[in-house]
GROMACS .gro file of N, CA and C in nm:
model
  498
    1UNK      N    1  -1.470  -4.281  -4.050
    1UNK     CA    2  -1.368  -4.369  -4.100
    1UNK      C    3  -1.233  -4.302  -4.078
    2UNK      N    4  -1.127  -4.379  -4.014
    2UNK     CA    5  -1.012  -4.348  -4.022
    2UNK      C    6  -0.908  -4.360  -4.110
    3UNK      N    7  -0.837  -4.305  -4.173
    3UNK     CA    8  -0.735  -4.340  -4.257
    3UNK      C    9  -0.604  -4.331  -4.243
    4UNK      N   10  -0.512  -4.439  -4.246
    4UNK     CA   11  -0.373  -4.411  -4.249
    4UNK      C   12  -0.301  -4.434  -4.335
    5UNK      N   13  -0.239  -4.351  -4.419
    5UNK     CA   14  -0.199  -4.295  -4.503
    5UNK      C   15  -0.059  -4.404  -4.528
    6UNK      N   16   0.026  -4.434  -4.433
    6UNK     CA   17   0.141  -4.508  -4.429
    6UNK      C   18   0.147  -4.654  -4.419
    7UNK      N   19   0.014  -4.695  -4.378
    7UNK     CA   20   0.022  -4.828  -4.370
    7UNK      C   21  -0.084  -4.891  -4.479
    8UNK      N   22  -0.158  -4.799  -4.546
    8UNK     CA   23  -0.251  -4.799  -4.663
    8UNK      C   24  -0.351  -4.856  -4.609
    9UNK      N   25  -0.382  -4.839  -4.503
    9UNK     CA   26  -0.541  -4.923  -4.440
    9UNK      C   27  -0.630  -4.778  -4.426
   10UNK      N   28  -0.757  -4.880  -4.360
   10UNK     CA   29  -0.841  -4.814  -4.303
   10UNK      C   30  -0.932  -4.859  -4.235
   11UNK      N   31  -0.954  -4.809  -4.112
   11UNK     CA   32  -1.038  -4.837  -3.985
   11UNK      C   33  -1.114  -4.762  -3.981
   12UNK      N   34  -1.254  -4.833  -3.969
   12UNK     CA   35  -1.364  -4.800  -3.929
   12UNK      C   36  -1.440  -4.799  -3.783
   13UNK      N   37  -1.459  -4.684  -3.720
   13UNK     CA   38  -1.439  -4.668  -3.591
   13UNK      C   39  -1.610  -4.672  -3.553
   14UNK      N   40  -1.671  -4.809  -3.536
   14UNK     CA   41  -1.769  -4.859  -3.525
   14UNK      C   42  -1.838  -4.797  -3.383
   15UNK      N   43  -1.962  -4.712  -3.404
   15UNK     CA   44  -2.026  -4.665  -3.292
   15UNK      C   45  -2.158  -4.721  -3.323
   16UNK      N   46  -2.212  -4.731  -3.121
   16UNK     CA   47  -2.363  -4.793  -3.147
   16UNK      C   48  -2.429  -4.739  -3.006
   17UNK      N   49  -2.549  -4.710  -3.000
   17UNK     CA   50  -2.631  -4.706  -2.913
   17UNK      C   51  -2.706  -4.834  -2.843
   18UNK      N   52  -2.657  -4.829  -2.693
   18UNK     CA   53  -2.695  -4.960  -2.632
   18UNK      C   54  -2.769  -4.896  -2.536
   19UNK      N   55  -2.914  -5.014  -2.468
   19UNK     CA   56  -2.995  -4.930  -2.372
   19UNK      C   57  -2.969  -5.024  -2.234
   20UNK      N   58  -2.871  -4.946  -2.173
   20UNK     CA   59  -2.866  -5.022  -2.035
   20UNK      C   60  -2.970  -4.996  -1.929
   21UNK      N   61  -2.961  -5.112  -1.847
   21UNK     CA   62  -3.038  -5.120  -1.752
   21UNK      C   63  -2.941  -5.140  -1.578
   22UNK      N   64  -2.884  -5.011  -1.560
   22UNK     CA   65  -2.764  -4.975  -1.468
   22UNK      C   66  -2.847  -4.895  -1.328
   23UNK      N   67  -2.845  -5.026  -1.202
   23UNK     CA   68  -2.916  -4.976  -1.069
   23UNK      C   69  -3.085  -4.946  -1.090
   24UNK      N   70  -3.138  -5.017  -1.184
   24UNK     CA   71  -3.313  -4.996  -1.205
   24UNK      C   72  -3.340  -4.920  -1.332
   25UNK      N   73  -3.223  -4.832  -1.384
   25UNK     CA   74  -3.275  -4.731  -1.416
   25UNK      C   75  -3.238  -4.776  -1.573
   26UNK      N   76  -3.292  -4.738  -1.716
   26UNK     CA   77  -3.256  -4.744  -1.823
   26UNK      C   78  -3.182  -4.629  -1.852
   27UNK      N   79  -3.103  -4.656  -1.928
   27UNK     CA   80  -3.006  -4.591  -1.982
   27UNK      C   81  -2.952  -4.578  -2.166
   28UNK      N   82  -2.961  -4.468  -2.227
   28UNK     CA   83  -2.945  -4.541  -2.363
   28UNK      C   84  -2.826  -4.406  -2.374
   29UNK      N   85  -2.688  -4.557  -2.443
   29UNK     CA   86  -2.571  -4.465  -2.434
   29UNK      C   87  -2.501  -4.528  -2.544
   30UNK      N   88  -2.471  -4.390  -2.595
   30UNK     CA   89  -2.316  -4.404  -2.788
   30UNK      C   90  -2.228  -4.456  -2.737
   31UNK      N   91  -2.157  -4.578  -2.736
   31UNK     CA   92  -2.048  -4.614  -2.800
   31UNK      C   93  -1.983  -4.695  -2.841
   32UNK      N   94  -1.853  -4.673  -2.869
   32UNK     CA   95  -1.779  -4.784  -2.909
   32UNK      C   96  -1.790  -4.918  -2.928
   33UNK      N   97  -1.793  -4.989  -3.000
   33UNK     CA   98  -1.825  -5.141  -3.002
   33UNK      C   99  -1.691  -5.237  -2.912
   34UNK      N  100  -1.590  -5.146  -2.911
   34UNK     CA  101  -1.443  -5.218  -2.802
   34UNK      C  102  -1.493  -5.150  -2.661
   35UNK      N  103  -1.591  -5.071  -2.626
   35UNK     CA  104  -1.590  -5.005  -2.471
   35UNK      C  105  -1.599  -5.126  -2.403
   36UNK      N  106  -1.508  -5.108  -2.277
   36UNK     CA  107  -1.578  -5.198  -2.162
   36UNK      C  108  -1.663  -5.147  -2.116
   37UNK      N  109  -1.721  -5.214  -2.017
   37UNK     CA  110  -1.871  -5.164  -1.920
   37UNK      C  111  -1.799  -5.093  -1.820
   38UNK      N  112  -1.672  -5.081  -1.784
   38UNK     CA  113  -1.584  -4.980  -1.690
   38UNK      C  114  -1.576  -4.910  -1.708
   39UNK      N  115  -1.535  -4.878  -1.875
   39UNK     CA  116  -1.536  -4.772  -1.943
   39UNK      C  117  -1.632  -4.695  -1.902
   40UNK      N  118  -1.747  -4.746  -1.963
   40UNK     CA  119  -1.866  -4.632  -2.007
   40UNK      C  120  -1.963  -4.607  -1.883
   41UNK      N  121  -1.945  -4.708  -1.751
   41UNK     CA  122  -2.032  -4.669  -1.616
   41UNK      C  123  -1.954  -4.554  -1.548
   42UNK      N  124  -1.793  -4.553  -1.592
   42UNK     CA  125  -1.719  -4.449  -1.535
   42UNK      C  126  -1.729  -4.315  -1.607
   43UNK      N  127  -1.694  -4.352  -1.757
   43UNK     CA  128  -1.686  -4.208  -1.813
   43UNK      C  129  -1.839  -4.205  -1.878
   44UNK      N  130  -1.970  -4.252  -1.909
   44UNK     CA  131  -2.029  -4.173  -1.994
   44UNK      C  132  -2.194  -4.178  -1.888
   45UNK      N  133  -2.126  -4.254  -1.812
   45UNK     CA  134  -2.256  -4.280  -1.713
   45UNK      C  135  -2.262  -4.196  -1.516
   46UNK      N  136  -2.093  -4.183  -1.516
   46UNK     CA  137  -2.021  -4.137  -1.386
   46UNK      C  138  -2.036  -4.150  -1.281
   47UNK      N  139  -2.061  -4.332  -1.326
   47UNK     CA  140  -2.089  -4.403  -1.190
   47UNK      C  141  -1.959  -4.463  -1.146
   48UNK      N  142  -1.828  -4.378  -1.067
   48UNK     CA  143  -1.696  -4.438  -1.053
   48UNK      C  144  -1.729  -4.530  -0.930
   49UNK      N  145  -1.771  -4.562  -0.857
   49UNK     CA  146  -1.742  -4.683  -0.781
   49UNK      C  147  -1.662  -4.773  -0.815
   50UNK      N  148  -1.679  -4.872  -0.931
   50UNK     CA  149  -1.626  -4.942  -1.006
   50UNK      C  150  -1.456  -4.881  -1.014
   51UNK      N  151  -1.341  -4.952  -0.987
   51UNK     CA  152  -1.271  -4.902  -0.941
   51UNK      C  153  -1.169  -4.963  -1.100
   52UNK      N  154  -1.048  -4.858  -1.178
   52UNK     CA  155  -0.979  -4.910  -1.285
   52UNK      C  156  -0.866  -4.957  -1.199
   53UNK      N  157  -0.837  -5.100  -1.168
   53UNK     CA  158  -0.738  -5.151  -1.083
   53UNK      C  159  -0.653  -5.239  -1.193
   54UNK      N  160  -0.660  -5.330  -1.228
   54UNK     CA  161  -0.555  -5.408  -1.307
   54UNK      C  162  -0.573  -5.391  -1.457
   55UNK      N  163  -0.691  -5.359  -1.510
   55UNK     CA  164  -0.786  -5.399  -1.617
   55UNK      C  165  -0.754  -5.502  -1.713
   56UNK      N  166  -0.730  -5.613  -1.620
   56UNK     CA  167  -0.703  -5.772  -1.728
   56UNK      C  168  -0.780  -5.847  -1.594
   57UNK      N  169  -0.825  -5.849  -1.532
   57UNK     CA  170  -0.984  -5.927  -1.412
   57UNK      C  171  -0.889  -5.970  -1.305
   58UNK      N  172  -0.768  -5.955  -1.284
   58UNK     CA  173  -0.699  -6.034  -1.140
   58UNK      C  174  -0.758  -5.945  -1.014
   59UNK      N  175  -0.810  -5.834  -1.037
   59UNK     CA  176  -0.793  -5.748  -0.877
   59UNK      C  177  -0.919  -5.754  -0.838
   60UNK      N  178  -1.022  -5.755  -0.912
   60UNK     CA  179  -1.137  -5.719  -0.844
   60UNK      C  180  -1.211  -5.585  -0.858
   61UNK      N  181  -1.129  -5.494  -0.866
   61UNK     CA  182  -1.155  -5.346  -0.817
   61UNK      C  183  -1.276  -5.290  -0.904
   62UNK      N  184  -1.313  -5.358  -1.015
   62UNK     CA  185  -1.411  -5.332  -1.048
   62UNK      C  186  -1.520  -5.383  -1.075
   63UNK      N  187  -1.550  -5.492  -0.996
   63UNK     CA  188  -1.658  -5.594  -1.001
   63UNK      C  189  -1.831  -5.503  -0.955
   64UNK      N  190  -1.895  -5.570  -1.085
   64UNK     CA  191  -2.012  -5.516  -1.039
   64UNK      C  192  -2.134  -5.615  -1.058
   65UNK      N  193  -2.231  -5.631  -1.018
   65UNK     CA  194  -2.328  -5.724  -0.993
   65UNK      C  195  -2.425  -5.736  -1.180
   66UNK      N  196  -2.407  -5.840  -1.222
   66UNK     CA  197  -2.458  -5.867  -1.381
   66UNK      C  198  -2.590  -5.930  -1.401
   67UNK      N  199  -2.732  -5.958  -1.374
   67UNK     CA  200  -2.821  -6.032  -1.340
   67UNK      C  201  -2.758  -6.118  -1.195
   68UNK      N  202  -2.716  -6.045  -1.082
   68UNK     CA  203  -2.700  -6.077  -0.932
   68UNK      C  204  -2.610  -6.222  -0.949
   69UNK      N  205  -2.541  -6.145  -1.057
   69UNK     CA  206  -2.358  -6.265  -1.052
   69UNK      C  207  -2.295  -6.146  -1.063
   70UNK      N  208  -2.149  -6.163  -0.968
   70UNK     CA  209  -2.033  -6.071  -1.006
   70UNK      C  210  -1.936  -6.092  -1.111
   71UNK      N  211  -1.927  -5.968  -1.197
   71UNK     CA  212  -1.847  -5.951  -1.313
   71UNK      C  213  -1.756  -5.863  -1.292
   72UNK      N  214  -1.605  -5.871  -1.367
   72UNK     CA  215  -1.533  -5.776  -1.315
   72UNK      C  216  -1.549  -5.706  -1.466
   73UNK      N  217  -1.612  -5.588  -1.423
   73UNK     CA  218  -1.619  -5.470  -1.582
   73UNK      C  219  -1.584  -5.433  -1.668
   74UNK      N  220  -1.436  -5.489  -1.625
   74UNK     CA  221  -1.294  -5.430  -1.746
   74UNK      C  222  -1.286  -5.531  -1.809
   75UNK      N  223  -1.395  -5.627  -1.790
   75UNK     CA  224  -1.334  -5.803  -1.859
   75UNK      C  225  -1.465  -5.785  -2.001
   76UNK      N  226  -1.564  -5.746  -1.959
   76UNK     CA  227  -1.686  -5.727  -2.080
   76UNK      C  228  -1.727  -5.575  -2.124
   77UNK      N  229  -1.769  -5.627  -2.209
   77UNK     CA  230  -1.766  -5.520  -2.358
   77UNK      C  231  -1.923  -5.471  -2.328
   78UNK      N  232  -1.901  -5.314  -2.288
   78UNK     CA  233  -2.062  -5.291  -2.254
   78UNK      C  234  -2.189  -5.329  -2.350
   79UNK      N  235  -2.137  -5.370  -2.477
   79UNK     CA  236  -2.265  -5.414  -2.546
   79UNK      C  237  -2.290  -5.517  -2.501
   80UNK      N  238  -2.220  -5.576  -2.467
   80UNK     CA  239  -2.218  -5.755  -2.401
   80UNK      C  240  -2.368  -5.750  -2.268
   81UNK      N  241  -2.394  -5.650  -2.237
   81UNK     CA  242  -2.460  -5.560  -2.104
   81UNK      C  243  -2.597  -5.539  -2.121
   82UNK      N  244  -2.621  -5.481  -2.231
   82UNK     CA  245  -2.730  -5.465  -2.316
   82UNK      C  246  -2.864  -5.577  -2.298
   83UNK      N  247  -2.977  -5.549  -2.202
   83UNK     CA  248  -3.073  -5.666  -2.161
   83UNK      C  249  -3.009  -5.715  -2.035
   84UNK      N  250  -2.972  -5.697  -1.983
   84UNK     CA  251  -2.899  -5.753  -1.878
   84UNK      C  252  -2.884  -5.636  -1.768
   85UNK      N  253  -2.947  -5.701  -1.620
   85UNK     CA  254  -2.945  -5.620  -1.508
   85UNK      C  255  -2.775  -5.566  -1.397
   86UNK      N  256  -2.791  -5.415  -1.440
   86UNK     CA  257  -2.613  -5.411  -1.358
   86UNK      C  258  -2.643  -5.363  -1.274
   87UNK      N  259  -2.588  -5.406  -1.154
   87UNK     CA  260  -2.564  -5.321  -1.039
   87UNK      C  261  -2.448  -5.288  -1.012
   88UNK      N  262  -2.420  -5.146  -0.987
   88UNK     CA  263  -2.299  -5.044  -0.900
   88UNK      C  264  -2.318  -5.054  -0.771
   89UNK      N  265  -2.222  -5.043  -0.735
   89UNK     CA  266  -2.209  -4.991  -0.545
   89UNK      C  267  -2.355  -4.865  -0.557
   90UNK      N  268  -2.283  -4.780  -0.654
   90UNK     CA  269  -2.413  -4.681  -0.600
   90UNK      C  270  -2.589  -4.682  -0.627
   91UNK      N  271  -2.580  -4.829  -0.683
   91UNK     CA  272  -2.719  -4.884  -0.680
   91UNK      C  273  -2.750  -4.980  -0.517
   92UNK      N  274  -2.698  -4.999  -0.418
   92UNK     CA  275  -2.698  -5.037  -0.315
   92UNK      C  276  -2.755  -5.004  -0.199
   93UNK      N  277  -2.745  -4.859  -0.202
   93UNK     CA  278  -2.811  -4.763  -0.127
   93UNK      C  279  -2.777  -4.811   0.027
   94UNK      N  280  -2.677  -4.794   0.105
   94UNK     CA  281  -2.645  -4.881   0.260
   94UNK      C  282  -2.728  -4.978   0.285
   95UNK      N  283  -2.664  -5.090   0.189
   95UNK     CA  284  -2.662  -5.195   0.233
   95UNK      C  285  -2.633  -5.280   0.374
   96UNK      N  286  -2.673  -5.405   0.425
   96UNK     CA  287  -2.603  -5.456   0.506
   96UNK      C  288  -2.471  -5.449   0.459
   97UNK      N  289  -2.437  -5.538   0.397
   97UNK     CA  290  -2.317  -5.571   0.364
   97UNK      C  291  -2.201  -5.414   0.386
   98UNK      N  292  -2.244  -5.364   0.330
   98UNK     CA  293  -2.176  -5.199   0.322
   98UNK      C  294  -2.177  -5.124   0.497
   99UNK      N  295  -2.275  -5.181   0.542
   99UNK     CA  296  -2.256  -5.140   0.731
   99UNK      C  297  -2.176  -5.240   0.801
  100UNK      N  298  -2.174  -5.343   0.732
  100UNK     CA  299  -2.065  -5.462   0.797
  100UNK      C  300  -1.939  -5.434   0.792
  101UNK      N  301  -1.902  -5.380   0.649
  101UNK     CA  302  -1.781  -5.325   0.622
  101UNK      C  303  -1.748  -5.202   0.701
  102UNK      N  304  -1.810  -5.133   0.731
  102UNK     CA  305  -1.839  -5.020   0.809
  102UNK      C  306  -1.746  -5.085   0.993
  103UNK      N  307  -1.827  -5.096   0.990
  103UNK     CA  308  -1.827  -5.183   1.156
  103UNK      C  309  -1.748  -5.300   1.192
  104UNK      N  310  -1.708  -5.348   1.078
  104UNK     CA  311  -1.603  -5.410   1.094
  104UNK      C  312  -1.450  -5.395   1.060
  105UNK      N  313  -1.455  -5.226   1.015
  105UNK     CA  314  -1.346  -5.176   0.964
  105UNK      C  315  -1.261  -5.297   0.876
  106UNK      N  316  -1.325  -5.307   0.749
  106UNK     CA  317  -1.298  -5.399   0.674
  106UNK      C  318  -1.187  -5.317   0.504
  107UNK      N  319  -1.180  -5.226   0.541
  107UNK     CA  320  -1.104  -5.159   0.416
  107UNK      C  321  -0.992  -5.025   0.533
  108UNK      N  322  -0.895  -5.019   0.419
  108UNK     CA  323  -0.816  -4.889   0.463
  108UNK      C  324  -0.812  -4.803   0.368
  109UNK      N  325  -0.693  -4.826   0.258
  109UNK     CA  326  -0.718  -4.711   0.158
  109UNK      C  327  -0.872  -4.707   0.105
  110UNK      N  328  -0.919  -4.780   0.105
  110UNK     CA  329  -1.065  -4.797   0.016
  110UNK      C  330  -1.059  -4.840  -0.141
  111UNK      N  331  -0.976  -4.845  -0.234
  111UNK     CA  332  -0.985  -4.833  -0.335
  111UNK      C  333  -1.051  -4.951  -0.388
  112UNK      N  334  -1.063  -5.099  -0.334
  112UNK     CA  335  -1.079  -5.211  -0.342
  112UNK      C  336  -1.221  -5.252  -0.293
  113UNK      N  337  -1.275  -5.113  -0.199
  113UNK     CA  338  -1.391  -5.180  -0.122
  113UNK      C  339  -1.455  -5.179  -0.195
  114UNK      N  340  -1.518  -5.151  -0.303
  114UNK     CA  341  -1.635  -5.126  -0.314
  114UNK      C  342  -1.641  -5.276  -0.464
  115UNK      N  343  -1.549  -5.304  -0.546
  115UNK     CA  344  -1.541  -5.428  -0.593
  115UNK      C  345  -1.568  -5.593  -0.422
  116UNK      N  346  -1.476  -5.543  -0.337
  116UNK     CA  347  -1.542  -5.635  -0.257
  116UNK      C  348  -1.689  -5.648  -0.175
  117UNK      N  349  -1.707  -5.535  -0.178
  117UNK     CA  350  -1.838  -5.495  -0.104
  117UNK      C  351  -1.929  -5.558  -0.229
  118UNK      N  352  -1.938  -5.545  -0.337
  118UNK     CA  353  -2.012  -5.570  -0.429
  118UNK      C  354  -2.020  -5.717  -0.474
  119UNK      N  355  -1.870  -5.789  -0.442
  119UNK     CA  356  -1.892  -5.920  -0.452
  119UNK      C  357  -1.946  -6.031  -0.344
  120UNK      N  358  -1.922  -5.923  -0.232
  120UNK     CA  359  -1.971  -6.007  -0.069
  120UNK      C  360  -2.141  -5.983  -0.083
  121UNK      N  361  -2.201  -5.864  -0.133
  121UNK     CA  362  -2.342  -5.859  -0.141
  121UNK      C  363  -2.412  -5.956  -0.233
  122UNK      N  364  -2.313  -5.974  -0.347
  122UNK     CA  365  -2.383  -6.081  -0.434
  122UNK      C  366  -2.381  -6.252  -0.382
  123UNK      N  367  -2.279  -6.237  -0.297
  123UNK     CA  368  -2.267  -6.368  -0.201
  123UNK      C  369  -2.373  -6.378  -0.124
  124UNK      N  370  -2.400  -6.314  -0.093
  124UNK     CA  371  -2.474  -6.236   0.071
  124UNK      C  372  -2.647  -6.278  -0.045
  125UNK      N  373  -2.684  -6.287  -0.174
  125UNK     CA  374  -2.781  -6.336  -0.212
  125UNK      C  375  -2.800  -6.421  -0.229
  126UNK      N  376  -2.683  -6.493  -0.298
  126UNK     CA  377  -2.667  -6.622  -0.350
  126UNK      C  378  -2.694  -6.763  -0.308
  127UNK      N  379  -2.594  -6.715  -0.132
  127UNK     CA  380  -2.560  -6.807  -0.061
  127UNK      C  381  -2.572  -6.734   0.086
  128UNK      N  382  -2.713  -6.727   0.148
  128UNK     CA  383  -2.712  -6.675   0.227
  128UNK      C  384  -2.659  -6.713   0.403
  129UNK      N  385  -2.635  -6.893   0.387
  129UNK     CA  386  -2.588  -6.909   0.473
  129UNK      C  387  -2.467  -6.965   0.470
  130UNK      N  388  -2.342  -6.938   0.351
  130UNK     CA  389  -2.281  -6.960   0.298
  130UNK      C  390  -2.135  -7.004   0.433
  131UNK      N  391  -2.119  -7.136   0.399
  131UNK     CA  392  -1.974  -7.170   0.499
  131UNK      C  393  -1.857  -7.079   0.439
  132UNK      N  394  -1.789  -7.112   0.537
  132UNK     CA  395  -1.631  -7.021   0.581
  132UNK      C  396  -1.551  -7.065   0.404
  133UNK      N  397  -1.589  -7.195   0.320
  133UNK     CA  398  -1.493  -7.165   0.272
  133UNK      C  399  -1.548  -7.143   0.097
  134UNK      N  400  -1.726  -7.126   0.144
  134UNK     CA  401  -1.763  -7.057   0.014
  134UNK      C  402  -1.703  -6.924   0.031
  135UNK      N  403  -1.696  -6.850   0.163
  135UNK     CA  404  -1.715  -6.740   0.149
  135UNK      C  405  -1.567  -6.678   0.076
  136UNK      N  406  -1.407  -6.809   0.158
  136UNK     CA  407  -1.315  -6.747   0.066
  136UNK      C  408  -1.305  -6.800  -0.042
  137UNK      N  409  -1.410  -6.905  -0.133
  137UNK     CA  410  -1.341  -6.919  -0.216
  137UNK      C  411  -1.420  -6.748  -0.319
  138UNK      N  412  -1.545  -6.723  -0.284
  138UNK     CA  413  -1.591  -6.604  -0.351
  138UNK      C  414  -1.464  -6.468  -0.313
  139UNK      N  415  -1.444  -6.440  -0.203
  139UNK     CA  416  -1.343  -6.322  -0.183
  139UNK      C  417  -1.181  -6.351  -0.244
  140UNK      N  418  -1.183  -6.481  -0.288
  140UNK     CA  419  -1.053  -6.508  -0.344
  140UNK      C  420  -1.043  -6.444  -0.526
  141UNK      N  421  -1.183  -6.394  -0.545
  141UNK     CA  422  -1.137  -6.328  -0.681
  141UNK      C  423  -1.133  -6.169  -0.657
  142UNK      N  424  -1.092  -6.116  -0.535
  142UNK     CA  425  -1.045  -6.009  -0.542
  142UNK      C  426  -0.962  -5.995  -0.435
  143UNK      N  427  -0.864  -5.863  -0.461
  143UNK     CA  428  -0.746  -5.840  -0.425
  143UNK      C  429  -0.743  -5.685  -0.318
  144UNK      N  430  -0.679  -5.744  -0.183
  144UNK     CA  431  -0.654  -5.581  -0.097
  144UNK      C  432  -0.483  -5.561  -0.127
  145UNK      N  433  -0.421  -5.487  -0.099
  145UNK     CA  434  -0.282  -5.489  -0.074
  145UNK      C  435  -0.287  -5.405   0.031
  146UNK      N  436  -0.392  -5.320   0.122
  146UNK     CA  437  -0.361  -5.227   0.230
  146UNK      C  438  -0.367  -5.331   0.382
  147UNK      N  439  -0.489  -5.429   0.355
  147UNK     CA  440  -0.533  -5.460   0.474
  147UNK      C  441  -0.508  -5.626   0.459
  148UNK      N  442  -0.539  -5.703   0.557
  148UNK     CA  443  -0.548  -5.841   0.634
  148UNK      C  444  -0.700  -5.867   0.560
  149UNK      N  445  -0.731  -6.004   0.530
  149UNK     CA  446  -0.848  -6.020   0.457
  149UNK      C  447  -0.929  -6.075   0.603
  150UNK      N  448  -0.911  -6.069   0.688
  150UNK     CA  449  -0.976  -6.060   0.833
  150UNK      C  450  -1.122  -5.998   0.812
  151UNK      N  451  -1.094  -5.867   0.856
  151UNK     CA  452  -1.193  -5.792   0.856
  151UNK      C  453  -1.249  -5.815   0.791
  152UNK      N  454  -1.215  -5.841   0.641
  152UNK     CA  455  -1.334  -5.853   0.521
  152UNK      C  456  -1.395  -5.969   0.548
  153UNK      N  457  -1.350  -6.082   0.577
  153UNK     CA  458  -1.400  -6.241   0.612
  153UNK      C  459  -1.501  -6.160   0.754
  154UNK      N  460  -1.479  -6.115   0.869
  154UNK     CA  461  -1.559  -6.086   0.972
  154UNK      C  462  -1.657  -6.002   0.920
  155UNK      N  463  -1.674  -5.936   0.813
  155UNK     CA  464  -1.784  -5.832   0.792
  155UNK      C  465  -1.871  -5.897   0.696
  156UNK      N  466  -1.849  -6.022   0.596
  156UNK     CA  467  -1.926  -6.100   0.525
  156UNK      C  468  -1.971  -6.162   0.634
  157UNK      N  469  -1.910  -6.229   0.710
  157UNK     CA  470  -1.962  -6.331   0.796
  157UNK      C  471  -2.058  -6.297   0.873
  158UNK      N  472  -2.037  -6.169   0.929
  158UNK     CA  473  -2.159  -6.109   1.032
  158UNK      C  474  -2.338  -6.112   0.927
  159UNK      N  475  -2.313  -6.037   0.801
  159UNK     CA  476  -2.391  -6.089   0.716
  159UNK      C  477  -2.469  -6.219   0.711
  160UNK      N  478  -2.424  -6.273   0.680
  160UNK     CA  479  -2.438  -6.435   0.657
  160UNK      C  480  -2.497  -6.463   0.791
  161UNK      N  481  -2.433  -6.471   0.908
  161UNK     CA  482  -2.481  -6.537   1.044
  161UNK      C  483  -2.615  -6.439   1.049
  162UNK      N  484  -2.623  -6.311   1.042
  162UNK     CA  485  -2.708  -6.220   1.070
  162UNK      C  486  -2.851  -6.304   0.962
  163UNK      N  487  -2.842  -6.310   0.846
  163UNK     CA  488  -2.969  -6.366   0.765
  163UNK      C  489  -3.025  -6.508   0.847
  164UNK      N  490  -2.872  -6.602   0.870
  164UNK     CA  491  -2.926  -6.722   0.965
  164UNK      C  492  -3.031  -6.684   1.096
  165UNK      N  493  -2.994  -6.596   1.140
  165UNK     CA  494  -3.045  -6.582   1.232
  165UNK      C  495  -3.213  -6.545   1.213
  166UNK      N  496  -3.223  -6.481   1.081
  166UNK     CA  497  -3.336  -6.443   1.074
  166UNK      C  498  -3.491  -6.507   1.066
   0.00000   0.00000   0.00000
């Protein structure tokens, strides 16, 4: 319990044990009842892929796969998580999608890829033969400022045509 003396309150700094289920694996982790799931995959789990870019959901940078829908991490409260399947970039293990980006030189600084890489793979399940303008309306919830959204549209797409083909 916290106390402040000047404003005559007191806060109670609510902790809980939640058992995630982060890339296959269970996980049972203390905290906070305000943590985001950014929070605690970055600091108590140190899975940084997940990237801290805007943390109010406009950028993307930390989107990670929620029962194989993309969520951006900084938007939910890791208890919110709890029973529910997450995937990280580093649950992916070289992916297509992640060699497309590769080969299609689809990132520069990088800081962004791996929220897009993560939302093009969940596309890349969803909607496997997904038209030109599912694909931007899915890449339209995240944000580059280094590069042309080219590449990224050519490295989903190779995806996509590549499953058609299959």
């Amino acid at each position: 319990m916290l106390r402040d003396e000047r404003y005559r309150i007191t806060v109670k700094l609510y902790r809980i044990t939640v058992k995630l289920k982060v890339n296959g694996e269970e996980k049972m982790v203390d905290i906070r009842t305000a943590d985001t799931l950014l929070y605690v995959l970055r600091e108590k789990l140190g899975l940084t892929g997940a990237k801290p870019g805007c943390l109010n959901g406009d950028c993307g940078a930390c989107t990670v796969g929620i029962n194989q829908r993309p969520m951006k991490s900084c938007l939910m409260l890791a208890a919110e998580a709890e029973e529910k399947e997450i995937m990280t970039i580093e649950g992916l293990k070289s992916s297509p999608m992640q060699k497309a980006f590769i080969e299609h030189f689809a990132f520069q600084c990088g800081y962004c890829t791996s929220g897009f890489i993560m939302n093009a793979h969940l596309l890349s399940k969803r909607h496997p033969s997904g038209s030109d303008d599912i694909i931007k309306e899915w890449l339209a919830s995240n944000i580059c400022r280094c590069t042309g959204y080219k590449e990224i549209e050519d490295a989903v797409k190779s995806v996509l045509h590549f499953s058609e083909r299959e």
